[in-house]
Amino acid sequence: MPDVLLTHGYFLADDEKEREIMKPYPTLGLLYLSSYLRRAGFDVELFDTTFAERRELFDRLEKSPGVVGIYTNLMTRRPVLDVLAHAKAHGWTTVLGGPESANYPEEYLGHGADVVVVGEGEETMADLLPALARGGPHRLHGVAGVVFRDEAGAVVHNPERTQIPDLDSLPWPDREQIDQQRYVDVWRTHHGMGSVNLITARGCPYKCKWCSHAVFGFSHRRRNHLDVVAEVEHIRDRWQPDQVWYADDVFTISHRWLFDYANELERRNLRLPFETISRADRMMREEVLATLARMGCYRIWIGSESGSQRILDAMERGVTAEQVQWATKAAQRHGIQVGMFLMWGYDGETVDDIAATIEHVKKSNPDVFFTTVAYPIKNTSFYHDVADKVVSTRSWEEGTDRDYVLRGRHSRSYYKQADRWLRGEVDAFRLETEDPETAALRRAEALAARDAMLGLAGEVEA
Ligand code: B12
Ligand code: SF4
């Protein structure tokens, strides 16, 4: 029996949408926990559910119970509850970690979790495992960063754990414990490019109101660029991917770091194409974009969210629409594609704001863009701002924070038409010179969508 079995609740087989996209990545948090705990002398088993069937995990849980640690995020509540129930029924002590359980510790304790770890998991787990072995799950008062029930059944929130100051003290993610090659191969089969994910930093100091900071707070810690280069070199030699994905929150947050990193990659003749995410205001230098291009960045994702400065300010995004337009054009000039995320239905958004977003997308003209309807993640400032309007459309057990709707906000059909309006206008704009006839058709469709949207203005989602 291992000291801990680490797993999660994401099953590709159950994710129809992702099975069309087929760009899976392993959960780095679990891989970091595994390598840290193994280095500290613990016996760790890792059950990666991504390519598994539920039954396979359940079969494992039916044998030799001990401590199971489960990663949670916003989308996997239902499967995690099922895994918890199964684990409890077979005698396991259950520990949860990750952003979702940090937001709902009481709820998870009420559904079979013995302990919820809040924040970074490495040091907390290394303290928690011996404490569980010594005194069981109800005497954990000395373990910082956990929530549990004491012997009287009262929920105890221990003080927060101090964040790991030096990320270079951590071993690299334990990719050897999972079938990393399978991820690379799936990518290669479906996209012609094998890919591996890694992070160069933890945490984001910005305060965009809808963004969850449940794990790393507002800290920002970076790894030494030499350590990251060494990890990339190892990844290249071991799994031979065609590209990597830097899964940081804001990859270009530190320009000094970026330049040092790029120089070291170059010095070692290490050029792996990559995609990543950043903020427009941290891309406002030709030198940054030239460096990204030189390093092999082929696509950068920008959270643009809205083209209305009023809404951007309400979100406390700290970016202007003009910055996004400049950064998009400038990145493209350097041969980097731009992907843009946009959000409809933020609190206070009007038709004029939607129109401003459409004009903004036309002006920026990103290579690809995606829209979502804003949803309040628990414990974010957005959630607190709209708390009196938040309505759950499903029971807590069956839903996710994405199922929250806002009383009085326009219906989903309204935002579907906003989407059609946007896409029609952007297509028309792009076709204007080379195919004016189709452009005119697309513009007519866009205007029809706008009228349909206005016709739905009286419909609310709750
Ligand atoms: C990469 C990423 C993705 C990738 C995931 C691919 C992958 N498998 O890695 C993609 C693009 C697919 C994605 C999608 C989504 N994501 Co995302 N994503 C991230 C991101 C930027 C990095 C994740 C990461 O690797 N972190 C680094 C590791 C080291 O941190 P960690 O996972 O938190 O792990 C630490 C602790 O949580 C803890 N821990 C983790 N597991 C466990 C387990 C145990 C037992 C214990 C004790 C501790 C523990 O210890 C770890 C080490 O310290 C995070 C933001 C962030 N910076 O973390 C958002 C984030 C996780 N995503 C988020 C969201 C909202 C989504 C989407 C719902 C977005 C959408 N609208 O579709 C989808 C959901 C996808 C799905 N089906 O699950 C939110 C989650 C909020 C929440 N409450 O759950 C985050 C936090 C972003 C944010 N700031 O709001 N995402
Ligand atoms: S949205 Fe991006 S920039 Fe804003 S707080 Fe979240 S991670 Fe930071």
Coordinates of C-alpha atoms in Angstrom, one line a residue, residues 36-284:
Y36 CA 7.9 16.5 -4.1
L37 CA 6.5 13.7 -2.0
R38 CA 8.7 11.0 -3.5
R39 CA 11.8 13.1 -3.0
A40 CA 10.7 13.5 0.7
G41 CA 10.6 9.7 1.0
F42 CA 6.9 8.9 0.6
D43 CA 5.7 6.1 -1.5
V44 CA 3.4 7.7 -4.1
E45 CA 1.1 6.0 -6.6
L46 CA -0.4 8.2 -9.3
F47 CA -3.6 7.2 -11.1
D48 CA -4.0 9.5 -14.1
T49 CA -7.6 9.3 -15.1
T50 CA -7.4 11.3 -18.4
F51 CA -7.3 8.2 -20.7
A52 CA -8.9 5.8 -18.2
E53 CA -12.4 4.6 -17.7
R54 CA -14.1 5.3 -14.4
R55 CA -14.3 1.6 -13.8
E56 CA -10.5 1.3 -13.8
L57 CA -10.2 3.9 -11.0
F58 CA -13.0 2.3 -9.1
D59 CA -11.3 -1.1 -9.4
R60 CA -8.2 0.4 -7.9
L61 CA -10.1 2.0 -5.1
E62 CA -11.7 -1.4 -4.2
K63 CA -8.2 -2.7 -3.3
S64 CA -5.8 -1.9 -0.4
P65 CA -7.3 1.4 0.9
G66 CA -5.1 4.1 2.4
V67 CA -5.0 7.8 1.8
V68 CA -6.2 9.1 -1.6
G69 CA -5.5 12.7 -2.7
I70 CA -7.8 14.1 -5.5
Y71 CA -7.3 17.2 -7.6
T72 CA -10.4 19.3 -8.1
N73 CA -11.2 22.1 -10.5
L74 CA -14.4 23.8 -11.5
M75 CA -15.5 21.3 -14.1
T76 CA -14.9 18.0 -12.3
R77 CA -17.2 18.4 -9.3
R78 CA -19.6 15.6 -10.2
P79 CA -16.9 13.0 -11.1
V80 CA -14.9 13.9 -8.0
L81 CA -18.0 13.4 -5.8
D82 CA -18.4 10.0 -7.4
V83 CA -14.8 9.1 -6.8
L84 CA -15.1 10.3 -3.2
A85 CA -18.1 8.2 -2.5
H86 CA -16.5 5.2 -4.0
A87 CA -13.3 5.8 -2.0
K88 CA -15.2 6.3 1.3
A89 CA -17.2 3.1 0.7
H90 CA -14.0 1.2 0.4
G91 CA -12.3 2.6 3.5
W92 CA -10.0 5.3 2.1
T93 CA -9.1 8.5 3.9
T94 CA -9.8 11.2 1.4
V95 CA -7.9 14.5 0.8
L96 CA -8.8 17.1 -1.8
G97 CA -6.8 19.9 -3.3
G98 CA -6.8 22.3 -6.2
P99 CA -8.9 25.5 -6.9
E100 CA -12.4 24.1 -6.6
S101 CA -12.3 22.4 -3.2
A102 CA -10.6 25.5 -1.8
N103 CA -13.7 27.4 -2.6
Y104 CA -16.1 24.8 -1.2
P105 CA -14.4 23.1 1.8
E106 CA -17.6 22.7 3.9
E107 CA -19.5 21.3 1.0
Y108 CA -16.8 18.7 0.1
L109 CA -16.4 17.8 3.8
G110 CA -20.1 17.1 3.8
H111 CA -19.7 14.8 0.8
G112 CA -17.0 12.4 1.9
A113 CA -13.8 14.5 2.0
D114 CA -11.9 14.0 5.2
V115 CA -9.5 16.9 4.5
V116 CA -9.4 19.8 2.1
V117 CA -6.0 21.3 1.4
V118 CA -6.1 25.0 0.6
G119 CA -3.3 26.5 -1.5
E120 CA -0.1 24.9 -2.6
G121 CA -0.1 21.2 -1.8
E122 CA 3.6 20.1 -1.6
E123 CA 4.5 21.1 1.9
T124 CA 1.0 20.6 3.3
M125 CA 0.8 17.0 2.1
A126 CA 4.3 16.3 3.4
D127 CA 3.0 17.4 6.9
L128 CA -0.4 15.9 6.5
L129 CA 0.4 12.3 5.6
P130 CA 2.4 11.6 8.8
A131 CA -0.3 13.6 10.8
L132 CA -3.0 11.4 9.4
A133 CA -1.0 8.2 10.1
R134 CA -0.4 9.4 13.7
G135 CA -3.9 10.7 14.7
G136 CA -6.4 10.1 11.9
P137 CA -8.4 12.8 10.1
H138 CA -9.8 14.6 13.1
R139 CA -6.7 15.8 14.9
L140 CA -5.0 17.9 12.3
H141 CA -4.8 21.2 14.3
G142 CA -1.1 21.4 13.8
V143 CA -1.2 21.2 10.0
A144 CA -1.2 24.6 8.3
G145 CA -3.3 24.9 5.1
V146 CA -6.0 22.4 5.8
V147 CA -9.7 22.3 6.6
F148 CA -11.1 19.3 8.4
R149 CA -13.6 18.2 11.0
D150 CA -12.5 17.8 14.6
E151 CA -13.7 14.9 16.8
A152 CA -16.9 16.8 17.8
G153 CA -17.7 17.2 14.0
A154 CA -16.9 21.0 13.9
V155 CA -15.3 22.3 10.8
V156 CA -11.8 23.6 11.5
H157 CA -10.0 26.0 9.2
N158 CA -6.4 25.9 10.1
P159 CA -4.2 29.0 9.3
E160 CA -2.9 29.4 5.8
R161 CA 0.4 27.8 4.8
T162 CA 3.2 30.2 3.8
Q163 CA 3.8 29.9 0.1
I164 CA 7.0 28.2 -1.1
P165 CA 9.4 31.1 -1.5
D166 CA 11.8 29.4 -3.9
L167 CA 10.2 27.6 -6.7
D168 CA 13.6 26.3 -7.8
S169 CA 13.7 24.2 -4.6
L170 CA 10.9 22.1 -6.1
P171 CA 11.7 19.0 -8.3
W172 CA 10.2 19.1 -11.8
P173 CA 6.8 17.5 -12.4
D174 CA 6.8 13.8 -12.1
R175 CA 6.0 13.0 -15.7
E176 CA 7.5 9.5 -15.4
Q177 CA 4.6 8.5 -13.2
I178 CA 2.1 8.9 -16.0
D179 CA 1.9 8.0 -19.6
Q180 CA 3.3 11.3 -20.8
Q181 CA 4.1 9.8 -24.2
R182 CA 0.5 9.1 -24.8
Y183 CA -0.4 12.8 -24.4
V184 CA 2.3 13.7 -26.9
D185 CA 1.1 11.0 -29.3
V186 CA -2.5 12.0 -29.1
W187 CA -1.5 15.6 -29.9
R188 CA 0.6 14.4 -32.8
T189 CA -2.1 12.1 -34.2
H190 CA -4.7 14.9 -34.2
H191 CA -2.6 18.0 -34.9
G192 CA 0.6 16.8 -36.4
M193 CA 2.4 18.2 -33.4
G194 CA 3.2 16.5 -30.1
S195 CA 3.0 18.9 -27.1
V196 CA 4.1 19.0 -23.5
N197 CA 2.9 21.6 -20.9
L198 CA 5.1 23.2 -18.2
I199 CA 5.0 26.3 -16.0
T200 CA 7.7 28.9 -15.4
A201 CA 6.0 30.8 -12.5
R202 CA 3.2 30.5 -10.0
G203 CA 0.5 33.1 -9.3
C204 CA -0.7 36.3 -10.8
P205 CA -0.6 39.7 -9.1
Y206 CA -3.3 41.3 -11.2
K207 CA -6.9 41.6 -9.9
C208 CA -9.2 40.9 -12.8
K209 CA -12.5 40.6 -10.8
W210 CA -13.8 37.3 -12.4
C211 CA -10.5 35.4 -12.1
S212 CA -10.0 32.8 -9.4
H213 CA -7.0 33.2 -7.1
A214 CA -8.0 30.3 -4.8
V215 CA -4.6 28.5 -4.9
F216 CA -1.8 31.0 -5.3
G217 CA -3.5 34.2 -4.0
F218 CA -2.1 37.3 -5.5
S219 CA 1.5 36.2 -5.2
H220 CA 3.8 35.9 -8.2
R221 CA 6.9 33.8 -8.0
R222 CA 9.1 32.9 -10.9
R223 CA 11.5 30.0 -11.5
N224 CA 15.1 30.7 -12.4
H225 CA 15.3 30.8 -16.2
L226 CA 18.2 28.3 -16.1
D227 CA 16.1 25.7 -14.3
V228 CA 13.2 26.2 -16.9
V229 CA 15.7 25.8 -19.8
A230 CA 17.0 22.6 -18.2
E231 CA 13.4 21.2 -17.9
V232 CA 12.6 22.1 -21.5
E233 CA 15.8 20.4 -22.6
H234 CA 14.9 17.3 -20.6
I235 CA 11.4 17.3 -22.0
R236 CA 12.7 17.5 -25.6
D237 CA 15.2 14.7 -25.0
R238 CA 12.8 12.5 -23.2
W239 CA 9.5 12.8 -25.1
Q240 CA 10.6 14.6 -28.3
P241 CA 7.5 16.8 -28.6
D242 CA 7.2 19.2 -31.5
Q243 CA 6.1 22.1 -29.3
V244 CA 5.5 23.1 -25.7
W245 CA 2.8 25.0 -23.9
Y246 CA 3.8 27.4 -21.2
A247 CA 0.7 27.2 -19.0
D248 CA 1.6 30.3 -17.0
D249 CA -1.1 33.0 -16.2
V250 CA 0.9 35.8 -17.9
F251 CA 3.9 34.5 -19.7
T252 CA 5.4 37.9 -20.6
I253 CA 4.9 39.4 -17.1
S254 CA 8.7 39.9 -16.6
H255 CA 10.5 41.2 -19.6
R256 CA 13.9 40.8 -18.0
W257 CA 13.2 37.2 -17.3
L258 CA 11.9 36.6 -20.8
F259 CA 15.1 38.1 -22.4
D260 CA 17.4 36.0 -20.1
Y261 CA 15.3 32.9 -20.8
A262 CA 15.4 33.4 -24.6
N263 CA 19.1 34.0 -24.6
E264 CA 19.8 30.9 -22.7
L265 CA 17.5 28.8 -25.0
E266 CA 19.4 30.2 -27.9
R267 CA 22.8 29.6 -26.3
R268 CA 21.8 25.9 -25.9
N269 CA 20.3 25.8 -29.4
L270 CA 16.9 24.9 -28.0
R271 CA 14.1 26.1 -30.2
L272 CA 10.8 24.5 -29.6
P273 CA 7.7 26.2 -31.0
F274 CA 5.2 27.1 -28.4
E275 CA 1.9 28.8 -27.5
T276 CA 1.1 30.6 -24.4
I277 CA -1.1 33.3 -22.7
S278 CA -0.4 36.8 -21.8
R279 CA -1.9 40.3 -21.2
A280 CA -1.7 43.0 -23.8
D281 CA -0.2 45.5 -21.4
R282 CA 2.8 43.1 -20.9
M283 CA 3.3 42.9 -24.6
M284 CA 3.7 46.5 -25.5

